[in-house]
Tab-separated table of C-alpha atoms in Angstrom:
chain	number	residue	atom	x	y	z
A	30	UNK	CA	-83.098	-175.038	41.631
A	31	UNK	CA	-84.996	-178.009	42.250
A	32	UNK	CA	-86.949	-176.378	45.244
A	33	UNK	CA	-87.768	-173.516	42.829
A	34	UNK	CA	-89.250	-175.703	40.117
A	35	UNK	CA	-91.125	-177.818	42.786
A	36	UNK	CA	-92.675	-174.715	44.239
A	37	UNK	CA	-93.549	-173.463	40.687
A	38	UNK	CA	-95.268	-176.777	39.901
A	39	UNK	CA	-97.043	-176.725	43.133
A	40	UNK	CA	-98.523	-173.474	42.581
A	41	UNK	CA	-99.666	-174.411	39.128
A	42	UNK	CA	-101.360	-177.443	40.167
A	43	UNK	CA	-103.274	-175.603	42.926
A	44	UNK	CA	-104.391	-172.787	40.362
A	45	UNK	CA	-105.300	-175.197	37.613
A	46	UNK	CA	-107.289	-177.316	40.199
A	47	UNK	CA	-109.129	-174.034	41.393
A	48	UNK	CA	-110.092	-173.075	37.804
A	49	UNK	CA	-111.277	-176.624	36.947
A	50	UNK	CA	-113.450	-176.951	39.902
A	51	UNK	CA	-117.111	-176.223	39.199
A	52	UNK	CA	-118.700	-173.661	41.824
A	53	UNK	CA	-121.661	-175.595	43.209
A	54	UNK	CA	-123.289	-172.532	44.825
A	55	UNK	CA	-126.697	-171.483	43.377
A	56	UNK	CA	-126.821	-167.966	41.841
A	57	UNK	CA	-129.202	-165.662	43.848
A	58	UNK	CA	-130.394	-163.659	40.702
A	59	UNK	CA	-130.005	-163.240	37.125
A	60	UNK	CA	-127.778	-160.250	37.611
A	61	UNK	CA	-125.360	-162.320	39.880
A	62	UNK	CA	-125.290	-165.093	37.297
A	63	UNK	CA	-124.153	-162.813	34.605
A	64	UNK	CA	-121.545	-160.857	36.804
A	65	UNK	CA	-120.069	-163.881	38.439
A	66	UNK	CA	-119.904	-165.421	34.925
A	67	UNK	CA	-118.099	-162.515	33.536
A	68	UNK	CA	-115.710	-162.602	36.692
A	69	UNK	CA	-114.916	-166.459	35.855
A	70	UNK	CA	-114.158	-165.736	32.177
A	71	UNK	CA	-111.853	-162.875	33.287
A	72	UNK	CA	-110.146	-165.164	35.803
A	73	UNK	CA	-109.325	-167.743	32.937
A	74	UNK	CA	-107.222	-164.821	31.225
A	75	UNK	CA	-105.801	-163.464	34.347
A	76	UNK	CA	-104.320	-166.581	35.848
A	77	UNK	CA	-102.281	-167.595	32.706
A	78	UNK	CA	-101.074	-164.072	32.232
A	79	UNK	CA	-99.937	-163.809	35.950
A	80	UNK	CA	-98.394	-167.237	35.770
A	81	UNK	CA	-96.405	-166.307	32.656
A	82	UNK	CA	-95.415	-163.116	34.013
A	83	UNK	CA	-94.385	-164.403	37.504
A	84	UNK	CA	-92.618	-167.301	35.744
A	85	UNK	CA	-90.280	-165.082	33.774
A	86	UNK	CA	-89.625	-162.913	36.881
A	87	UNK	CA	-88.584	-165.971	38.924
A	88	UNK	CA	-86.699	-167.470	36.101
A	89	UNK	CA	-84.685	-164.071	35.569
A	90	UNK	CA	-84.085	-163.802	39.217
A	91	UNK	CA	-82.677	-167.332	39.535
A	92	UNK	CA	-80.762	-167.478	36.244
A	93	UNK	CA	-79.023	-164.081	36.520
A	94	UNK	CA	-78.650	-163.805	40.396
A	95	UNK	CA	-75.037	-164.010	40.233
A	96	UNK	CA	-74.472	-161.977	37.219
A	97	UNK	CA	-72.237	-159.097	38.099
A	98	UNK	CA	-71.642	-157.713	34.680
A	99	UNK	CA	-75.188	-157.581	32.989
A	100	UNK	CA	-75.194	-156.370	29.311
A	101	UNK	CA	-77.952	-154.302	27.726
A	102	UNK	CA	-80.755	-156.098	26.144
A	103	UNK	CA	-81.233	-156.024	22.274
A	104	UNK	CA	-84.033	-155.036	20.333
A	105	UNK	CA	-86.373	-158.088	19.262
A	106	UNK	CA	-89.112	-157.022	17.002
A	107	UNK	CA	-90.631	-160.600	16.872
A	108	UNK	CA	-91.157	-160.263	20.733
A	109	UNK	CA	-92.521	-156.915	20.665
A	110	UNK	CA	-94.971	-157.739	17.945
A	111	UNK	CA	-95.937	-160.963	19.696
A	112	UNK	CA	-96.732	-159.299	22.967
A	113	UNK	CA	-98.568	-156.372	21.133
A	114	UNK	CA	-100.971	-158.888	19.143
A	115	UNK	CA	-101.537	-160.985	22.376
A	116	UNK	CA	-102.475	-157.750	24.279
A	117	UNK	CA	-104.780	-156.612	21.552
A	118	UNK	CA	-106.447	-160.159	21.585
A	119	UNK	CA	-106.830	-160.122	25.422
A	120	UNK	CA	-108.408	-156.628	25.530
A	121	UNK	CA	-110.853	-157.602	22.666
A	122	UNK	CA	-111.838	-160.709	24.655
A	123	UNK	CA	-112.360	-158.708	27.757
A	124	UNK	CA	-114.283	-155.920	25.846
A	125	UNK	CA	-116.662	-158.549	24.115
A	126	UNK	CA	-117.278	-160.408	27.246
A	127	UNK	CA	-118.006	-157.123	29.518
A	128	UNK	CA	-120.304	-155.761	26.609
A	129	UNK	CA	-122.325	-158.816	26.729
A	130	UNK	CA	-123.092	-158.346	30.421
A	131	UNK	CA	-123.321	-154.577	30.492
A	132	UNK	CA	-125.834	-154.690	27.593
A	133	UNK	CA	-128.047	-157.479	28.991
A	134	UNK	CA	-131.457	-156.567	29.973
A	135	UNK	CA	-131.193	-158.108	33.355
A	136	UNK	CA	-128.359	-155.722	34.480
A	137	UNK	CA	-129.960	-152.578	33.295
A	138	UNK	CA	-133.320	-152.653	31.155
A	139	UNK	CA	-136.143	-150.261	30.771
A	140	UNK	CA	-139.449	-150.706	32.561
A	141	UNK	CA	-141.264	-151.511	29.313
A	142	UNK	CA	-139.367	-154.780	28.821
A	143	UNK	CA	-141.779	-157.711	28.800
A	144	UNK	CA	-140.742	-161.215	29.997
A	145	UNK	CA	-142.272	-164.621	29.122
A	146	UNK	CA	-142.186	-165.385	32.936
A	147	UNK	CA	-144.627	-162.749	33.940
A	148	UNK	CA	-145.325	-159.025	34.052
A	149	UNK	CA	-142.380	-157.341	35.555
A	150	UNK	CA	-142.719	-155.903	39.129
A	151	UNK	CA	-142.041	-152.164	39.204
A	152	UNK	CA	-140.478	-150.942	42.322
A	153	UNK	CA	-139.612	-146.979	42.719
A	154	UNK	CA	-136.990	-146.507	45.130
A	155	UNK	CA	-136.397	-142.843	46.209
A	156	UNK	CA	-133.531	-142.002	48.405
A	157	UNK	CA	-133.294	-138.943	50.940
A	158	UNK	CA	-131.018	-137.831	53.685
A	159	UNK	CA	-131.189	-140.102	55.286
A	160	UNK	CA	-133.408	-143.035	54.250
A	161	UNK	CA	-135.360	-144.825	51.809
A	162	UNK	CA	-138.942	-144.400	50.387
A	163	UNK	CA	-140.027	-147.855	48.279
A	164	UNK	CA	-143.273	-147.691	46.444
A	165	UNK	CA	-145.045	-149.821	43.829
A	166	UNK	CA	-146.315	-147.321	41.324
A	167	UNK	CA	-148.271	-150.082	39.281
A	168	UNK	CA	-150.068	-151.217	42.438
A	169	UNK	CA	-151.937	-148.294	43.542
A	170	UNK	CA	-148.687	-146.567	44.614
A	171	UNK	CA	-148.284	-148.770	47.595
A	172	UNK	CA	-145.599	-147.228	50.014
A	173	UNK	CA	-143.462	-149.567	52.028
A	174	UNK	CA	-140.691	-147.448	53.544
A	175	UNK	CA	-137.519	-149.335	53.715
A	176	UNK	CA	-138.861	-152.857	52.772
A	177	UNK	CA	-138.954	-154.180	49.203
A	178	UNK	CA	-140.760	-157.434	48.674
A	179	UNK	CA	-140.677	-159.151	45.128
A	180	UNK	CA	-141.619	-162.643	44.014
A	181	UNK	CA	-139.105	-165.223	42.960
A	182	UNK	CA	-138.506	-166.267	39.259
A	183	UNK	CA	-140.476	-163.030	38.034
A	184	UNK	CA	-138.804	-159.941	36.433
A	185	UNK	CA	-138.257	-156.905	38.692
A	186	UNK	CA	-137.578	-153.429	37.534
A	187	UNK	CA	-136.382	-150.939	40.091
A	188	UNK	CA	-136.438	-147.287	39.476
A	189	UNK	CA	-134.033	-145.351	41.707
A	190	UNK	CA	-133.966	-141.673	42.163
A	191	UNK	CA	-133.003	-139.231	44.953
A	192	UNK	CA	-134.813	-136.009	46.096
A	193	UNK	CA	-131.939	-134.336	47.670
A	194	UNK	CA	-128.152	-135.345	46.910
A	195	UNK	CA	-126.508	-138.440	45.295
A	196	UNK	CA	-127.065	-141.696	47.101
A	197	UNK	CA	-126.497	-145.273	45.878
A	198	UNK	CA	-128.677	-148.234	45.732
A	199	UNK	CA	-126.853	-151.429	46.510
A	200	UNK	CA	-127.957	-155.135	47.253
A	201	UNK	CA	-124.660	-157.138	47.219
A	202	UNK	CA	-126.131	-160.541	47.440
A	203	UNK	CA	-128.432	-159.931	44.419
A	204	UNK	CA	-125.692	-158.004	42.313
A	205	UNK	CA	-127.876	-154.979	42.233
A	206	UNK	CA	-126.109	-151.449	42.273
A	207	UNK	CA	-127.051	-148.207	40.549
A	208	UNK	CA	-126.389	-144.547	41.754
A	209	UNK	CA	-129.528	-142.562	43.010
A	210	UNK	CA	-129.435	-139.096	41.195
A	211	UNK	CA	-131.502	-136.021	41.956
A	212	UNK	CA	-134.131	-135.134	39.179
A	213	UNK	CA	-133.028	-138.503	37.228
A	214	UNK	CA	-134.237	-141.952	37.391
A	215	UNK	CA	-131.878	-144.794	36.810
A	216	UNK	CA	-133.225	-148.294	35.957
A	217	UNK	CA	-131.923	-151.576	37.141
A	218	UNK	CA	-133.538	-155.009	36.185
A	219	UNK	CA	-133.105	-158.611	37.491
A	220	UNK	CA	-134.884	-161.852	38.316
A	221	UNK	CA	-134.537	-163.369	41.862
A	222	UNK	CA	-133.857	-167.111	41.961
A	223	UNK	CA	-133.550	-167.592	45.807
A	224	UNK	CA	-136.010	-166.945	48.601
A	225	UNK	CA	-134.364	-165.047	51.110
A	226	UNK	CA	-134.201	-161.550	52.903
A	227	UNK	CA	-131.270	-159.481	51.380
A	228	UNK	CA	-129.641	-156.502	53.001
A	229	UNK	CA	-129.428	-153.151	50.862
A	230	UNK	CA	-127.681	-149.971	51.632
A	231	UNK	CA	-126.597	-146.618	50.362
A	232	UNK	CA	-123.111	-146.544	48.661
A	233	UNK	CA	-122.458	-143.003	48.269
A	234	UNK	CA	-121.317	-140.996	51.206
A	235	UNK	CA	-124.461	-138.487	51.618
A	236	UNK	CA	-123.856	-136.893	55.043
A	237	UNK	CA	-123.642	-137.556	58.916
A	238	UNK	CA	-126.334	-140.197	58.968
A	239	UNK	CA	-125.064	-142.089	55.700
A	240	UNK	CA	-124.397	-145.375	57.676
A	241	UNK	CA	-128.085	-145.639	58.693
A	242	UNK	CA	-129.416	-145.915	55.023
A	243	UNK	CA	-130.150	-149.533	55.228
A	244	UNK	CA	-133.213	-151.391	53.489
A	245	UNK	CA	-134.235	-154.767	53.074
A	246	UNK	CA	-135.249	-156.922	49.896
A	247	UNK	CA	-137.175	-159.958	50.449
A	248	UNK	CA	-137.735	-162.466	47.720
A	249	UNK	CA	-140.900	-164.639	48.372
A	250	UNK	CA	-143.116	-167.051	46.403
A	251	UNK	CA	-145.546	-165.581	43.929
A	252	UNK	CA	-148.498	-166.706	46.320
A	253	UNK	CA	-146.623	-164.906	49.231
A	254	UNK	CA	-146.109	-161.746	47.318
A	255	UNK	CA	-149.861	-161.466	46.277
A	256	UNK	CA	-151.021	-162.012	49.846
A	257	UNK	CA	-148.472	-159.404	50.872
A	258	UNK	CA	-149.524	-156.981	48.328
A	259	UNK	CA	-153.229	-157.442	48.971
A	260	UNK	CA	-152.552	-156.732	52.583
A	261	UNK	CA	-150.517	-153.795	51.760
A	262	UNK	CA	-153.273	-152.480	49.433
A	263	UNK	CA	-156.049	-152.996	52.015
A	264	UNK	CA	-154.161	-151.142	54.528
A	265	UNK	CA	-153.630	-148.153	52.263
């Protein structure tokens, strides 16, 4: 019995220490910041619920392990009302927290959204079997194949569509993901914080060469972006 208590206390200590630790890793984008923040909020609910359920389970196993003559449980209305209210409160918290992220313009926002940090960079991403065609419709319709270049700390609006079957636009490290649908344009919006080259790929199985549908999204400084854009426009 003492070993069981010691194991439970040790597990609880580790989990509390993990929750109390403040993550030091910088967020790569506004989308990643929102989604990771939501995950942390849900974790604060999930861990106590898990501990409670597992604690009751372990207690029951240990206490009644030698009970050879179990008796039927009796109705307990107070207990039933308590867990019903507790469940409703948890679901309400999850719903409100999730809606705050799903409705945020940095997860999905229309191209006409303006931002104090600058005019949004609009990128048109068109999927096809089996590749991508990226273009900048507001910059003379510059086409860059499978390469997207965007400036750091500036709003980016990505219009995603498909010319044949259903594909999926996904850049995991920037927390960007949206379906590419034929005859339909889905919009995703973010602000990138960290300069780097991020890998993107198709997330919907779309045929024999699905695994080859890679693209890159490079985040650079504003000056580098303008130089790159000028170079692309001059080569058109």
